[in-house]
Short mmCIF file of C-alpha atoms in Angstrom, two decimals:
data_model
loop_
_atom_site.label_atom_id
_atom_site.label_comp_id
_atom_site.label_asym_id
_atom_site.label_seq_id
_atom_site.Cartn_x
_atom_site.Cartn_y
_atom_site.Cartn_z
CA MET A 1 27.35 12.32 25.62
CA ALA A 2 23.99 11.01 26.78
CA VAL A 3 23.25 10.82 30.50
CA GLN A 4 23.78 7.32 31.81
CA LYS A 5 20.76 5.31 32.91
CA ARG A 6 19.34 6.60 36.17
CA ARG A 7 20.32 4.65 39.25
CA VAL A 8 17.36 2.68 40.61
CA SER A 9 16.26 3.95 44.03
CA VAL A 10 13.34 3.38 46.37
CA PRO A 11 10.78 6.18 45.86
CA VAL A 12 9.92 8.33 48.90
CA LYS A 13 6.75 10.41 49.18
CA ILE A 14 7.18 13.82 50.85
CA GLY A 15 3.83 15.55 51.07
CA ASN A 16 2.70 16.06 47.46
CA VAL A 17 6.18 15.36 46.03
CA THR A 18 7.80 11.99 45.33
CA VAL A 19 11.57 11.66 45.33
CA GLY A 20 13.42 8.75 43.72
CA GLY A 21 12.30 5.86 41.58
CA ASN A 22 11.44 7.04 38.09
CA HIS A 23 10.23 10.43 39.30
CA PRO A 24 11.89 13.65 38.09
CA ILE A 25 14.88 14.90 40.05
CA VAL A 26 13.53 17.31 42.65
CA VAL A 27 14.86 20.82 43.39
CA GLN A 28 14.94 21.89 47.00
CA SER A 29 16.15 24.88 48.98
CA MET A 30 16.44 26.16 52.55
CA THR A 31 15.40 29.36 54.28
CA ASN A 32 17.88 31.54 56.16
CA THR A 33 15.33 33.40 58.26
CA ASP A 34 14.79 32.96 61.99
CA THR A 35 12.08 30.30 61.89
CA ALA A 36 10.51 31.80 65.01
CA ASP A 37 9.77 34.88 62.86
CA VAL A 38 6.67 33.50 61.19
CA ALA A 39 6.09 36.37 58.75
CA SER A 40 9.67 36.47 57.45
CA THR A 41 9.84 32.71 57.10
CA VAL A 42 6.50 32.48 55.31
CA ASN A 43 7.55 35.22 52.89
CA GLN A 44 10.82 33.47 52.08
CA VAL A 45 9.23 30.05 51.68
CA MET A 46 6.70 31.60 49.30
CA ALA A 47 9.47 33.28 47.32
CA LEU A 48 11.44 30.03 47.07
CA ALA A 49 8.33 28.10 46.02
CA GLN A 50 7.46 30.77 43.46
CA ALA A 51 10.98 30.46 42.04
CA GLY A 52 10.42 26.73 41.60
CA SER A 53 11.67 25.06 44.78
CA GLU A 54 9.69 21.85 45.19
CA LEU A 55 10.79 21.23 48.79
CA VAL A 56 11.78 23.91 51.32
CA ARG A 57 13.72 23.21 54.52
CA VAL A 58 13.55 25.37 57.64
CA THR A 59 15.74 25.35 60.73
CA VAL A 60 14.07 23.95 63.85
CA ASN A 61 16.60 24.64 66.57
CA THR A 62 14.65 26.19 69.44
CA GLU A 63 11.34 25.81 71.20
CA ALA A 64 10.19 29.08 69.61
CA ALA A 65 11.04 27.72 66.16
CA ALA A 66 9.18 24.47 66.85
CA GLN A 67 6.13 26.42 68.02
CA ALA A 68 6.26 28.58 64.89
CA VAL A 69 6.30 25.70 62.40
CA PRO A 70 2.55 24.89 62.53
CA LYS A 71 1.74 28.59 62.10
CA ILE A 72 4.08 28.80 59.12
CA VAL A 73 2.58 25.76 57.40
CA ASP A 74 -0.98 26.91 58.12
CA THR A 75 -0.29 30.39 56.74
CA LEU A 76 1.28 28.95 53.59
CA ASP A 77 -1.75 26.74 53.13
CA LYS A 78 -4.09 29.73 53.40
CA PHE A 79 -2.10 31.45 50.65
CA GLY A 80 -2.43 28.33 48.50
CA VAL A 81 1.27 27.43 48.75
CA ARG A 82 1.45 23.66 49.04
CA VAL A 83 5.24 23.20 49.02
CA PRO A 84 6.30 20.55 51.58
CA VAL A 85 8.17 22.08 54.52
CA ILE A 86 11.04 20.06 55.97
CA GLY A 87 12.43 20.42 59.49
CA ASP A 88 16.21 20.65 59.88
CA PHE A 89 17.17 19.24 63.28
CA HIS A 90 20.50 19.23 65.07
CA TYR A 91 21.41 18.37 68.68
CA ASN A 92 17.93 18.71 70.21
CA GLY A 93 15.56 17.34 67.57
CA HIS A 94 14.59 14.41 69.79
CA LEU A 95 13.42 16.87 72.47
CA LEU A 96 11.56 19.21 70.13
CA LEU A 97 9.72 16.52 68.18
CA LYS A 98 8.57 14.89 71.42
CA LYS A 99 7.56 18.11 73.19
CA TYR A 100 5.85 19.75 70.20
CA PRO A 101 3.68 17.17 68.40
CA ASP A 102 1.99 19.90 66.33
CA CYS A 103 5.41 20.71 64.88
CA ALA A 104 6.05 17.04 64.13
CA ARG A 105 2.70 16.78 62.35
CA ALA A 106 3.09 19.99 60.36
CA LEU A 107 6.46 19.07 58.87
CA ALA A 108 6.52 16.92 55.74
CA LYS A 109 9.94 15.40 56.50
CA TYR A 110 12.64 15.47 59.17
CA ARG A 111 16.32 15.98 58.47
CA ILE A 112 18.56 14.14 60.97
CA ASN A 113 22.34 14.54 61.19
CA PRO A 114 23.71 11.34 62.77
CA GLY A 115 26.95 13.09 63.64
CA ASN A 116 25.41 15.32 66.27
CA VAL A 117 22.20 13.67 67.42
CA ASN A 118 23.94 11.37 69.93
CA ILE A 119 27.06 13.39 70.77
CA GLY A 120 28.98 11.95 73.70
CA LYS A 121 26.70 8.93 74.03
CA LYS A 122 27.37 5.26 73.38
CA HIS A 123 23.75 4.55 72.49
CA ASP A 124 21.38 5.87 69.85
CA ASP A 125 18.47 6.80 72.12
CA ASN A 126 18.16 10.34 70.73
CA PHE A 127 18.25 9.07 67.16
CA ARG A 128 15.69 6.39 68.05
CA VAL A 129 13.29 8.98 69.49
CA MET A 130 13.39 10.94 66.23
CA ILE A 131 12.79 7.80 64.19
CA GLU A 132 9.89 6.86 66.45
CA ALA A 133 8.39 10.31 65.81
CA ALA A 134 8.73 9.74 62.06
CA ILE A 135 6.94 6.41 62.42
CA GLU A 136 4.19 7.86 64.64
CA TYR A 137 3.44 10.72 62.27
CA ASP A 138 4.14 8.75 59.10
CA ARG A 139 6.92 11.06 57.97
CA PRO A 140 10.05 10.30 55.92
CA VAL A 141 13.50 11.30 57.13
CA ARG A 142 16.68 12.41 55.44
CA ILE A 143 19.71 11.05 57.19
CA GLY A 144 22.20 13.72 56.27
CA VAL A 145 25.85 13.09 57.03
CA ASN A 146 28.17 16.08 56.80
CA TRP A 147 31.92 15.84 57.10
CA GLY A 148 31.92 19.01 59.20
CA SER A 149 29.97 17.18 61.87
CA LEU A 150 30.97 13.56 61.29
CA ASP A 151 30.54 11.04 64.11
CA GLN A 152 33.99 11.23 65.69
CA SER A 153 33.75 7.92 67.50
CA LEU A 154 33.04 6.16 64.22
CA LEU A 155 35.85 7.99 62.47
CA THR A 156 38.31 7.17 65.29
CA ARG A 157 37.39 3.50 65.19
CA MET A 158 37.81 3.32 61.42
CA MET A 159 41.13 5.18 61.62
CA ASP A 160 42.36 2.69 64.22
CA GLU A 161 41.26 -0.28 62.11
CA ASN A 162 42.94 1.21 59.07
CA SER A 163 46.22 1.75 60.91
CA ARG A 164 46.42 -1.98 61.60
CA LEU A 165 46.17 -2.90 57.93
CA ALA A 166 49.25 -4.09 56.05
CA ASP A 167 48.59 -1.47 53.40
CA PRO A 168 46.59 1.31 55.10
CA LEU A 169 44.62 3.92 53.21
CA ASP A 170 45.46 7.59 53.59
CA ALA A 171 43.50 9.52 56.22
CA LYS A 172 41.34 11.34 53.69
CA GLU A 173 40.14 8.11 52.08
CA VAL A 174 39.27 6.70 55.50
CA THR A 175 37.27 9.85 56.21
CA MET A 176 35.35 9.46 52.96
CA ASN A 177 34.63 5.82 53.84
CA ALA A 178 33.49 6.88 57.32
CA ILE A 179 31.00 9.34 55.81
CA VAL A 180 29.47 6.57 53.73
CA ALA A 181 29.52 4.14 56.66
CA SER A 182 27.77 6.68 58.92
CA ALA A 183 24.92 7.09 56.42
CA LEU A 184 24.50 3.35 55.91
CA PHE A 185 24.79 2.48 59.62
CA SER A 186 22.19 5.10 60.49
CA ALA A 187 19.81 3.93 57.77
CA ALA A 188 20.14 0.36 59.02
CA ALA A 189 19.45 1.56 62.57
CA ALA A 190 16.36 3.45 61.40
CA GLU A 191 15.06 0.27 59.78
CA ARG A 192 15.76 -1.72 62.95
CA HIS A 193 13.67 0.81 64.87
CA GLY A 194 10.80 0.19 62.44
CA LEU A 195 11.10 2.84 59.73
CA SER A 196 10.46 1.41 56.26
CA ARG A 197 12.91 1.85 53.39
CA ASP A 198 10.47 4.02 51.47
CA LYS A 199 10.73 6.61 54.26
CA ILE A 200 14.51 7.04 54.09
CA ILE A 201 16.63 9.42 52.00
CA LEU A 202 20.39 9.64 52.43
CA SER A 203 22.91 12.41 51.84
CA ALA A 204 26.67 12.54 52.41
CA LYS A 205 27.87 16.10 52.00
CA VAL A 206 31.41 17.41 51.76
CA SER A 207 32.73 20.73 50.46
CA GLY A 208 35.26 19.51 47.86
CA VAL A 209 34.14 18.73 44.32
CA GLN A 210 36.24 15.59 43.81
CA ASP A 211 35.50 14.42 47.36
CA LEU A 212 31.76 14.73 46.79
CA ILE A 213 31.94 12.74 43.57
CA ASN A 214 34.02 10.07 45.31
CA VAL A 215 31.67 9.80 48.31
CA TYR A 216 28.46 9.58 46.29
CA ARG A 217 29.88 7.00 43.92
CA LYS A 218 30.67 4.84 46.94
CA LEU A 219 27.28 5.44 48.54
CA ALA A 220 25.31 4.81 45.34
CA ALA A 221 27.12 1.52 44.79
CA GLN A 222 26.19 0.23 48.25
CA CYS A 223 22.49 1.00 48.60
CA ASP A 224 19.22 1.70 46.82
CA TYR A 225 18.02 4.50 49.09
CA ALA A 226 17.00 7.73 47.38
CA LEU A 227 19.93 10.18 47.45
CA HIS A 228 19.97 13.93 48.01
CA LEU A 229 22.90 15.71 46.33
CA GLY A 230 24.51 18.89 47.51
CA LEU A 231 27.96 20.37 47.85
CA THR A 232 27.95 21.62 51.42
CA GLU A 233 29.28 25.10 52.15
CA ALA A 234 29.74 25.62 48.41
CA GLY A 235 30.65 29.29 48.85
CA LEU A 236 29.40 32.53 47.37
CA GLY A 237 29.26 34.04 43.91
CA SER A 238 30.91 32.35 40.96
CA LYS A 239 32.93 30.00 43.20
CA GLY A 240 29.83 28.51 44.77
CA ILE A 241 27.97 28.22 41.46
CA VAL A 242 30.88 26.68 39.55
CA ALA A 243 31.83 24.24 42.32
CA THR A 244 28.24 23.12 42.79
CA THR A 245 27.74 22.67 39.06
CA GLY A 246 31.04 20.82 38.65
CA ALA A 247 30.20 18.31 41.38
CA LEU A 248 26.51 17.75 40.74
CA ALA A 249 26.79 17.62 36.96
CA VAL A 250 29.25 14.70 37.07
CA LEU A 251 27.05 12.69 39.44
CA LEU A 252 23.82 13.47 37.61
CA GLN A 253 25.49 12.55 34.33
CA GLU A 254 26.25 9.16 35.89
CA GLY A 255 22.61 8.70 36.91
CA ILE A 256 23.24 9.38 40.61
CA GLY A 257 20.91 11.69 42.53
CA ASP A 258 17.18 12.02 43.16
CA THR A 259 16.98 15.51 44.66
CA ILE A 260 19.45 18.40 44.66
CA ARG A 261 20.22 21.69 46.38
CA ALA A 262 22.75 24.40 45.55
CA SER A 263 24.03 25.44 49.00
CA LEU A 264 25.18 28.89 47.98
CA THR A 265 26.24 31.63 50.38
CA PRO A 266 24.08 34.62 49.44
CA LEU A 267 25.85 37.84 48.57
CA PRO A 268 25.10 40.73 50.97
CA ASN A 269 21.44 41.61 50.40
CA GLY A 270 21.38 38.84 47.80
CA ASP A 271 18.35 36.89 46.69
CA ARG A 272 17.89 33.50 48.35
CA THR A 273 16.07 32.24 45.27
CA ASP A 274 19.38 32.23 43.38
CA GLU A 275 20.04 28.72 44.72
CA VAL A 276 16.79 27.51 43.17
CA ILE A 277 17.65 29.01 39.79
CA VAL A 278 21.13 27.43 39.84
CA SER A 279 19.69 23.99 40.64
CA GLN A 280 17.13 24.31 37.88
CA GLN A 281 19.76 25.45 35.40
CA ILE A 282 22.01 22.50 36.20
CA LEU A 283 19.17 20.07 35.48
CA GLN A 284 18.02 21.93 32.37
CA SER A 285 21.54 22.25 30.96
CA LEU A 286 21.95 18.48 31.34
CA GLU A 287 18.56 18.03 29.62
CA LEU A 288 17.23 16.17 32.63
CA ARG A 289 14.32 18.56 33.22
CA SER A 290 12.92 21.77 31.75
CA PHE A 291 11.83 24.70 33.90
CA THR A 292 11.93 27.87 31.82
CA PRO A 293 12.63 28.89 28.21
CA GLN A 294 16.35 29.18 27.54
CA VAL A 295 17.96 32.28 26.08
CA THR A 296 20.98 31.89 23.81
CA ALA A 297 23.10 35.05 23.74
CA CYS A 298 26.60 35.72 22.42
CA PRO A 299 29.33 36.95 24.79
CA GLY A 300 30.04 40.06 22.74
CA CYS A 301 33.24 41.14 21.01
CA GLY A 302 34.70 44.08 19.11
CA ARG A 303 31.84 43.80 16.65
CA THR A 304 29.33 44.51 19.46
CA THR A 305 30.67 47.63 21.15
CA SER A 306 27.10 48.68 21.98
CA THR A 307 25.65 47.13 25.15
CA PHE A 308 22.16 47.13 23.68
CA PHE A 309 22.12 43.41 22.89
CA GLN A 310 23.33 42.62 26.44
CA ASP A 311 20.56 44.71 27.95
CA MET A 312 18.01 43.12 25.66
CA ALA A 313 19.18 39.57 26.45
CA ASP A 314 18.91 40.34 30.17
CA GLN A 315 15.45 41.87 29.75
CA ILE A 316 14.20 38.90 27.74
CA GLN A 317 15.62 36.31 30.14
CA THR A 318 14.12 38.14 33.13
CA TYR A 319 10.80 38.48 31.34
CA LEU A 320 10.64 34.76 30.53
CA ARG A 321 11.35 33.74 34.12
CA GLU A 322 8.76 36.18 35.44
CA GLN A 323 6.12 34.83 33.04
CA MET A 324 6.69 31.16 33.84
CA PRO A 325 4.47 30.97 36.96
CA GLN A 326 1.50 31.91 34.74
CA TRP A 327 2.67 30.24 31.55
CA LYS A 328 3.34 26.84 33.07
CA ASP A 329 -0.34 26.56 34.06
CA ARG A 330 -1.57 27.66 30.64
CA TYR A 331 0.86 26.29 28.10
CA THR A 332 2.12 22.76 27.75
CA GLY A 333 5.80 22.55 26.82
CA VAL A 334 6.57 26.29 26.95
CA GLU A 335 9.45 25.61 29.35
CA GLU A 336 11.29 23.91 26.47
CA MET A 337 11.14 26.95 24.18
CA LYS A 338 14.49 28.30 22.95
CA VAL A 339 15.02 32.02 22.36
CA ALA A 340 18.07 33.67 20.78
CA VAL A 341 19.19 37.27 21.34
CA MET A 342 22.34 37.72 19.28
CA GLY A 343 24.63 40.71 18.86
CA CYS A 344 25.89 40.70 15.28
CA VAL A 345 25.69 39.12 11.84
CA VAL A 346 28.47 36.54 12.36
CA ASN A 347 26.45 33.95 14.30
CA GLY A 348 23.26 35.90 14.86
CA PRO A 349 21.11 34.66 11.98
CA GLY A 350 22.34 31.06 12.36
CA GLU A 351 21.62 30.86 16.09
CA SER A 352 18.27 32.57 15.56
CA LYS A 353 17.31 29.97 12.97
CA HIS A 354 18.16 27.17 15.41
CA SER A 355 15.87 28.66 18.08
CA ASN A 356 12.07 28.71 18.23
CA ILE A 357 12.24 32.48 17.98
CA GLY A 358 15.35 34.63 17.71
CA ILE A 359 16.57 38.10 16.89
CA SER A 360 19.90 39.13 15.40
CA LEU A 361 20.75 42.66 16.49
CA PRO A 362 23.04 44.91 14.44
CA GLY A 363 26.69 44.90 15.44
CA THR A 364 29.04 47.86 15.18
CA PHE A 365 29.01 49.39 11.66
CA GLU A 366 26.27 46.99 10.52
CA GLU A 367 23.04 48.19 8.99
CA PRO A 368 20.75 49.22 11.92
CA VAL A 369 18.17 46.49 11.41
CA ALA A 370 17.29 43.36 13.43
CA PRO A 371 15.97 40.34 11.53
CA VAL A 372 13.63 38.08 13.54
CA TYR A 373 13.40 34.35 12.84
CA VAL A 374 10.48 32.15 13.88
CA ASP A 375 10.85 28.37 13.65
CA GLY A 376 13.86 28.80 11.39
CA LYS A 377 12.33 31.30 8.96
CA LEU A 378 12.87 35.03 8.59
CA VAL A 379 9.50 36.66 9.34
CA THR A 380 10.27 40.34 9.80
CA THR A 381 12.97 42.93 10.35
CA LEU A 382 12.73 45.32 13.29
CA ARG A 383 14.34 48.74 13.52
CA GLY A 384 14.10 51.88 15.60
CA ASP A 385 13.76 52.55 19.33
CA HIS A 386 11.10 49.98 20.19
CA ILE A 387 12.81 46.74 19.21
CA VAL A 388 12.59 45.20 22.70
CA ALA A 389 8.87 45.89 23.12
CA GLU A 390 8.12 44.69 19.58
CA PHE A 391 10.13 41.50 20.05
CA ILE A 392 8.40 40.76 23.38
CA ASP A 393 5.05 41.25 21.66
CA MET A 394 6.08 38.75 18.98
CA LEU A 395 7.29 36.40 21.70
CA ASN A 396 3.96 36.53 23.53
CA LYS A 397 2.03 35.89 20.33
CA TYR A 398 4.33 32.97 19.48
CA VAL A 399 3.78 31.40 22.89
CA ASP A 400 0.03 31.87 22.74
CA ARG A 401 -0.20 30.56 19.19
CA THR A 402 2.20 27.63 19.51
CA TYR A 403 1.66 26.27 23.00
CA THR A 404 -2.09 26.82 23.22
CA ALA A 405 -2.34 24.63 20.10
CA ARG A 406 -0.32 21.92 21.86
CA VAL A 407 -2.71 21.96 24.84
CA ALA A 408 -5.67 21.64 22.49
CA GLU A 409 -4.05 18.78 20.61
CA THR A 410 -3.28 16.96 23.85
CA ALA A 411 -6.85 17.37 25.03
CA ALA A 412 -8.17 16.14 21.71
CA VAL A 413 -6.18 12.94 21.97
#
């Protein structure tokens, strides 16, 4: 089924990236370093940017963190890393932005959580101060509602109003409505304080798949602000990946969403860039964007008792991702290339023919040869102990031959 027409939203410029409108859906991520540790934070931002994160958010929760932000951004700039850095503020953002103007200037965007910026107050003075900083430094804001820190006074009021209805909604539905209301009320307040619509992005995060779909459908129907999608506290490992994919894929399929993040809990000593790869894969699997060549590989069965094809598929996939930082600057369209690494004769030749370049490895008891197909045609048969190296050599030559020609043709036109 084709993706439904993209929801029309107001585009928002964040540094050198534009979110919303007709612009591609943007991948973002967040560091988990102590922001006050400049070296660690710079290294992680660089790693996330290298992996393909187009926006990177950092926690700004202390005076030391606020003082570190300009140093972080300046260091990234000296290394030639131009990824916009976003400040994540909670509780004391109004104080930090006012006290540390260099921090406010260095950040490309501010993230404000309306549920905890004015805790215990009946006015929005703290929120207003942050909006005034955004106006002064010409920065956009993301008003990010999270059901784990929802404005309790708003929720209580809506619960009370609901209880007086002849046919009241259940408590969960009221909570979902309160999340949407909080985002819209806060956006309206930001506009009243002078922030223009093209400086506002909204998010409304919950941790349940069906709840997230429900909330964003409501929010998308009631506004034209750019929307950031993310399943909050998605979890770790397969649970986090599957839940994030299940929620975001439905919304993206419906044309909802302008920027996404996979909020995965890293495994112990895990790689933070995994969340970038998951976000990219969601978009590429839905054919919304292309980031890296895709490898088709069979799951294996009794015909593939050797693990050789699994090892080769992993090596090829890793190799392709590692090459992309250089390839994307040299070759137009290489990110759309399809590669097949198959394990036996049943589907191997067919899948290989359907790919740009593919190899069908010998299954158990099959003749120990590996036919290679290029653009649907059998071009050679590999055998012996150097199949992986020989196939990678063919892959490099294919990329250089095919995608260099496309660059030349584009330039000629």
